[in-house]
Short mmCIF file of C-alpha atoms in Angstrom, two decimals:
data_model
loop_
_atom_site.label_atom_id
_atom_site.label_comp_id
_atom_site.label_asym_id
_atom_site.label_seq_id
_atom_site.Cartn_x
_atom_site.Cartn_y
_atom_site.Cartn_z
CA HIS A 14 -5.14 -113.94 -41.31
CA THR A 15 -4.34 -111.14 -43.73
CA GLU A 16 -0.67 -112.16 -44.20
CA LEU A 17 -1.55 -115.83 -44.92
CA ALA A 18 -4.26 -114.53 -47.20
CA TRP A 19 -1.75 -112.61 -49.28
CA LEU A 20 0.46 -115.77 -49.56
CA LEU A 21 -2.60 -117.82 -50.59
CA ASN A 22 -3.65 -115.10 -53.09
CA CYS A 23 -0.40 -115.58 -54.86
CA ALA A 24 -1.00 -119.28 -55.22
CA THR A 25 -4.78 -119.19 -56.18
CA PRO A 26 -5.87 -118.91 -59.87
CA MET A 27 -7.98 -116.00 -60.62
CA ASN A 28 -10.66 -118.26 -62.51
CA TRP A 29 -11.24 -120.19 -59.26
CA LEU A 30 -12.53 -116.92 -57.72
CA GLU A 31 -14.60 -115.97 -60.82
CA ARG A 32 -16.56 -119.18 -60.39
CA MET A 33 -17.70 -118.19 -56.77
CA ILE A 34 -21.45 -117.90 -56.82
CA GLN A 35 -21.72 -115.25 -54.07
CA PHE A 36 -19.37 -112.94 -55.87
CA LYS A 37 -21.09 -113.34 -59.29
CA ASP A 38 -24.52 -112.62 -57.55
CA LYS A 39 -23.24 -109.54 -55.65
CA SER A 40 -21.32 -108.17 -58.46
CA ARG A 41 -24.33 -108.54 -60.86
CA LYS A 42 -26.41 -106.62 -58.51
CA ALA A 43 -23.92 -103.86 -57.73
CA GLY A 44 -22.33 -103.55 -61.10
CA THR A 45 -18.78 -104.48 -61.79
CA GLU A 46 -17.46 -100.97 -61.74
CA SER A 47 -18.47 -100.56 -57.96
CA VAL A 48 -17.37 -104.02 -56.74
CA GLY A 49 -14.16 -103.89 -54.71
CA VAL A 50 -11.27 -106.32 -55.05
CA GLY A 51 -11.96 -107.27 -51.33
CA LEU A 52 -15.19 -108.95 -52.41
CA PHE A 53 -13.46 -110.94 -55.16
CA THR A 54 -10.66 -112.21 -52.81
CA TYR A 55 -12.92 -112.62 -49.74
CA PRO A 56 -12.96 -116.36 -50.18
CA ILE A 57 -9.30 -116.64 -49.86
CA LEU A 58 -9.41 -114.59 -46.51
CA MET A 59 -12.11 -117.17 -45.41
CA ALA A 60 -9.72 -120.02 -46.33
CA SER A 61 -6.96 -118.29 -44.44
CA ASP A 62 -9.09 -118.13 -41.44
CA ILE A 63 -9.74 -121.99 -41.62
CA LEU A 64 -6.29 -123.21 -42.62
CA LEU A 65 -4.27 -121.09 -40.06
CA TYR A 66 -5.81 -123.43 -37.22
CA GLN A 67 -5.38 -126.76 -38.98
CA ALA A 68 -9.09 -127.22 -38.96
CA ASP A 69 -10.09 -130.65 -40.15
CA ARG A 70 -13.99 -130.16 -39.89
CA VAL A 71 -15.74 -126.88 -40.25
CA PRO A 72 -19.46 -126.07 -39.45
CA VAL A 73 -21.00 -124.16 -42.30
CA GLY A 74 -24.32 -123.60 -43.98
CA GLU A 75 -25.16 -125.02 -47.42
CA ASP A 76 -24.65 -121.62 -48.90
CA GLN A 77 -21.02 -121.71 -47.84
CA ARG A 78 -20.07 -125.16 -49.10
CA GLN A 79 -18.56 -123.67 -52.27
CA HIS A 80 -16.24 -121.50 -50.26
CA LEU A 81 -15.05 -124.53 -48.22
CA GLU A 82 -14.43 -126.51 -51.43
CA LEU A 83 -12.25 -123.59 -52.52
CA ALA A 84 -10.14 -124.01 -49.26
CA ARG A 85 -9.79 -127.57 -49.95
CA ASP A 86 -8.71 -126.76 -53.63
CA ILE A 87 -6.13 -124.24 -52.32
CA VAL A 88 -4.72 -126.91 -49.95
CA ARG A 89 -4.16 -129.38 -52.72
CA ARG A 90 -2.63 -126.69 -55.02
CA TRP A 91 -0.33 -125.41 -52.29
CA THR A 92 0.77 -128.97 -51.38
CA ASP A 93 1.56 -129.60 -55.06
CA LEU A 94 3.39 -126.36 -55.64
CA TYR A 95 5.54 -126.04 -52.41
CA CYS A 96 5.40 -129.24 -50.33
CA LYS A 97 7.02 -131.87 -52.38
CA GLY A 98 10.43 -132.99 -53.43
CA GLY A 99 13.99 -133.02 -51.79
CA ALA A 100 14.35 -129.11 -51.84
CA PHE A 101 11.07 -128.87 -49.70
CA LYS A 102 12.59 -131.55 -47.30
CA LYS A 103 15.93 -129.60 -47.14
CA ARG A 104 14.16 -126.32 -46.31
CA CYS A 105 12.15 -127.96 -43.58
CA LYS A 106 15.17 -129.77 -42.04
CA ALA A 107 17.01 -126.44 -42.03
CA ALA A 108 14.13 -124.63 -40.17
CA GLY A 109 13.67 -127.47 -37.67
CA ILE A 110 10.02 -128.35 -38.69
CA PRO A 111 8.43 -131.57 -39.90
CA SER A 112 8.39 -132.10 -43.62
CA TYR A 113 4.68 -132.78 -43.97
CA PRO A 114 2.16 -130.48 -45.92
CA THR A 115 1.45 -127.19 -44.59
CA PHE A 116 -2.17 -127.24 -44.25
CA THR A 117 -4.80 -129.89 -43.22
CA GLU A 118 -7.62 -130.38 -45.80
CA PRO A 119 -10.94 -129.45 -44.15
CA GLU A 120 -14.23 -131.11 -44.46
CA ALA A 121 -17.68 -129.47 -44.29
CA MET A 122 -19.94 -130.02 -41.27
CA ILE A 123 -23.53 -129.40 -42.49
CA VAL A 124 -26.46 -130.32 -40.32
CA LYS A 125 -29.09 -132.42 -42.05
CA ASP A 126 -32.04 -130.25 -40.76
CA ALA A 127 -32.32 -126.35 -40.98
CA ALA A 128 -28.99 -126.19 -42.75
CA ARG A 129 -30.28 -123.05 -44.45
CA VAL A 130 -32.87 -120.76 -42.60
CA MET A 131 -34.68 -118.31 -44.84
CA SER A 132 -35.90 -114.89 -44.32
CA LEU A 133 -39.03 -114.01 -42.39
CA THR A 134 -40.02 -111.52 -45.04
CA ASP A 135 -39.06 -113.65 -48.13
CA GLY A 136 -38.99 -117.43 -47.97
CA LYS A 137 -36.80 -117.62 -51.06
CA SER A 138 -33.99 -115.52 -49.57
CA LYS A 139 -31.65 -116.65 -46.68
CA MET A 140 -31.98 -115.15 -43.19
CA SER A 141 -28.96 -112.86 -42.76
CA LYS A 142 -27.67 -110.45 -40.11
CA SER A 143 -26.73 -108.10 -42.93
CA ASP A 144 -30.12 -107.52 -44.18
CA LYS A 145 -31.07 -103.99 -43.63
CA ASN A 146 -34.60 -105.05 -42.44
CA ASP A 147 -34.39 -106.35 -38.90
CA ALA A 148 -37.81 -107.84 -39.21
CA SER A 149 -36.40 -110.43 -41.58
CA ARG A 150 -34.47 -112.38 -38.95
CA ILE A 151 -34.56 -113.48 -35.31
CA ASN A 152 -31.43 -112.32 -33.58
CA VAL A 153 -30.07 -114.40 -30.67
CA LEU A 154 -30.58 -111.62 -28.21
CA ASP A 155 -34.06 -110.44 -29.38
CA SER A 156 -36.47 -110.05 -26.43
CA PRO A 157 -39.45 -112.44 -26.24
CA ASP A 158 -41.90 -109.53 -27.05
CA LEU A 159 -39.81 -108.74 -30.19
CA ILE A 160 -39.69 -112.30 -31.31
CA ARG A 161 -43.35 -112.71 -31.07
CA ASP A 162 -43.93 -109.33 -32.90
CA LYS A 163 -41.58 -110.57 -35.70
CA ILE A 164 -43.36 -113.89 -36.01
CA LYS A 165 -46.70 -112.16 -35.91
CA LYS A 166 -45.89 -109.95 -38.86
CA CYS A 167 -43.80 -112.42 -40.86
CA LYS A 168 -44.82 -113.31 -44.47
CA THR A 169 -47.07 -116.25 -44.97
CA ASP A 170 -49.49 -117.42 -47.70
CA ALA A 171 -53.16 -117.94 -48.45
CA PHE A 172 -53.16 -121.76 -48.42
CA GLN A 173 -54.91 -123.73 -45.83
CA GLY A 174 -52.88 -125.94 -43.38
CA LEU A 175 -49.16 -126.35 -43.14
CA GLU A 176 -46.62 -128.51 -45.19
CA TRP A 177 -43.13 -129.02 -46.26
CA ASP A 178 -41.59 -128.92 -49.56
CA ASN A 179 -44.32 -127.25 -51.69
CA PRO A 180 -42.41 -125.02 -54.09
CA GLU A 181 -45.45 -122.72 -54.08
CA ARG A 182 -45.20 -122.32 -50.30
CA PRO A 183 -41.52 -121.43 -49.38
CA GLU A 184 -42.70 -119.63 -46.25
CA ALA A 185 -44.52 -122.66 -44.96
CA SER A 186 -41.39 -124.80 -45.43
CA ASN A 187 -39.23 -122.17 -43.83
CA LEU A 188 -41.34 -121.51 -40.77
CA LEU A 189 -41.89 -125.38 -40.24
CA THR A 190 -37.99 -125.72 -40.43
CA ILE A 191 -37.46 -122.99 -37.80
CA PHE A 192 -40.04 -124.73 -35.60
CA GLN A 193 -38.03 -128.04 -36.05
CA ALA A 194 -34.66 -126.48 -35.57
CA VAL A 195 -35.65 -125.02 -32.07
CA GLN A 196 -36.84 -128.46 -31.03
CA PRO A 197 -33.86 -130.80 -31.68
CA GLY A 198 -34.85 -134.42 -32.15
CA ARG A 199 -38.21 -133.92 -33.54
CA SER A 200 -39.07 -135.50 -36.86
CA ARG A 201 -41.10 -133.92 -39.64
CA GLU A 202 -43.97 -136.26 -39.22
CA ASP A 203 -44.03 -135.50 -35.46
CA ILE A 204 -44.23 -131.87 -36.10
CA LEU A 205 -46.93 -132.07 -38.77
CA SER A 206 -49.03 -134.24 -36.50
CA GLU A 207 -48.99 -131.45 -34.05
CA VAL A 208 -49.37 -128.27 -36.28
CA GLY A 209 -50.08 -129.44 -39.82
CA HIS A 210 -53.81 -128.69 -39.47
CA MET A 211 -53.38 -125.28 -37.87
CA SER A 212 -54.04 -121.95 -39.57
CA TRP A 213 -51.32 -119.39 -39.69
CA GLY A 214 -53.03 -117.49 -36.77
CA GLU A 215 -52.94 -120.56 -34.66
CA PHE A 216 -49.34 -121.64 -35.67
CA LYS A 217 -47.57 -118.41 -35.20
CA PRO A 218 -47.97 -118.07 -31.45
CA VAL A 219 -46.88 -121.64 -31.13
CA LEU A 220 -43.91 -121.03 -33.33
CA ALA A 221 -42.93 -117.86 -31.22
CA ASP A 222 -43.12 -119.63 -27.96
CA ALA A 223 -40.96 -122.31 -29.24
CA ILE A 224 -38.27 -119.82 -30.37
CA VAL A 225 -38.48 -117.97 -27.18
CA ALA A 226 -38.05 -121.13 -25.08
CA HIS A 227 -35.09 -122.35 -27.17
CA LEU A 228 -33.27 -118.91 -26.86
CA GLU A 229 -34.10 -118.35 -23.12
CA PRO A 230 -31.15 -120.39 -21.69
CA ILE A 231 -28.73 -118.98 -24.31
CA GLN A 232 -29.81 -115.44 -23.35
CA LYS A 233 -29.55 -116.19 -19.68
CA ARG A 234 -25.98 -117.42 -20.06
CA TYR A 235 -25.03 -114.51 -22.22
CA LYS A 236 -26.12 -111.95 -19.58
CA GLU A 237 -24.23 -114.03 -16.88
CA VAL A 238 -21.05 -113.90 -18.83
CA ARG A 239 -21.41 -110.25 -19.76
CA GLU A 240 -21.83 -109.30 -15.93
CA ASP A 241 -18.41 -110.71 -15.20
CA GLU A 242 -16.03 -108.52 -17.09
CA VAL A 243 -12.92 -109.90 -15.53
CA TYR A 244 -13.76 -113.45 -16.20
CA LEU A 245 -14.84 -112.54 -19.84
CA ARG A 246 -11.55 -110.89 -20.70
CA GLN A 247 -9.57 -113.76 -19.09
CA VAL A 248 -11.25 -116.30 -21.36
CA LEU A 249 -10.95 -114.01 -24.34
CA LYS A 250 -7.26 -113.77 -23.70
CA GLU A 251 -6.64 -117.41 -23.07
CA GLY A 252 -8.34 -118.09 -26.38
CA ALA A 253 -6.38 -115.40 -28.35
CA ASP A 254 -3.19 -116.74 -27.00
CA ALA A 255 -4.00 -120.42 -27.74
CA ALA A 256 -5.23 -119.49 -31.25
CA ASP A 257 -2.12 -117.28 -31.90
CA ALA A 258 0.27 -120.06 -31.06
CA ILE A 259 -1.32 -122.33 -33.64
CA ALA A 260 -1.70 -119.67 -36.21
CA SER A 261 1.92 -118.42 -35.97
CA LYS A 262 3.29 -121.80 -36.29
CA THR A 263 1.15 -122.39 -39.36
CA LEU A 264 2.17 -119.06 -40.97
CA HIS A 265 5.90 -119.82 -40.30
CA ASN A 266 5.55 -123.22 -41.95
CA ALA A 267 3.67 -121.69 -45.03
CA LYS A 268 6.59 -119.19 -45.55
CA ILE A 269 9.24 -122.04 -45.19
CA ALA A 270 7.36 -124.15 -47.77
CA MET A 271 6.83 -121.23 -50.22
#
């Protein structure tokens, strides 16, 4: 990953990275003097992680769409710089590899509903595992009691009833979105017919129960896998070997092209 990232660094214009929204936001908060180069070039490392495996579709949240678009731009620029003309074909022939472009141009896979889940403590900020406040998120392995406690204490508003898409009620939209996300297949209309009339005190336990029920089979399977250490390490090694074979081939082809 880091080796390909360095090669991509050498082919990516600085102004492409300067446009990245997450870099601008974080550098504005931290101050330019304390921002490391790694934050600036991180989107290229992410592009490397995608392009090494010839991924054609990548599941991302809406906030990562710009990063994926950067990866697509890098593929096009790389192809124009290094994968055209007779000299490229001669290099490929000498190396015994096909003379087609080095990378596959990936497309974003973004779910229509719950593409961006917001914080339990601030309906205008995204839910994140890097948030220092654990109460701001639901972790996949949170116990049922902890989930219910987090939902009980999460931020709400003083309005009556529940509704989506009211800009004055970001927490209402977010909690309804979470409720829908843990019950795949249900429409907004269906959900509002069930809970739209409820107060926050009535809705929160219902939401907590739905989250607990959704995570229960995932947590059960996790515990089963963790208990079989031999099986787990075997699967990890098989996956690593398979991934390495693809990544090594891609990196080799990138060097030939470059």
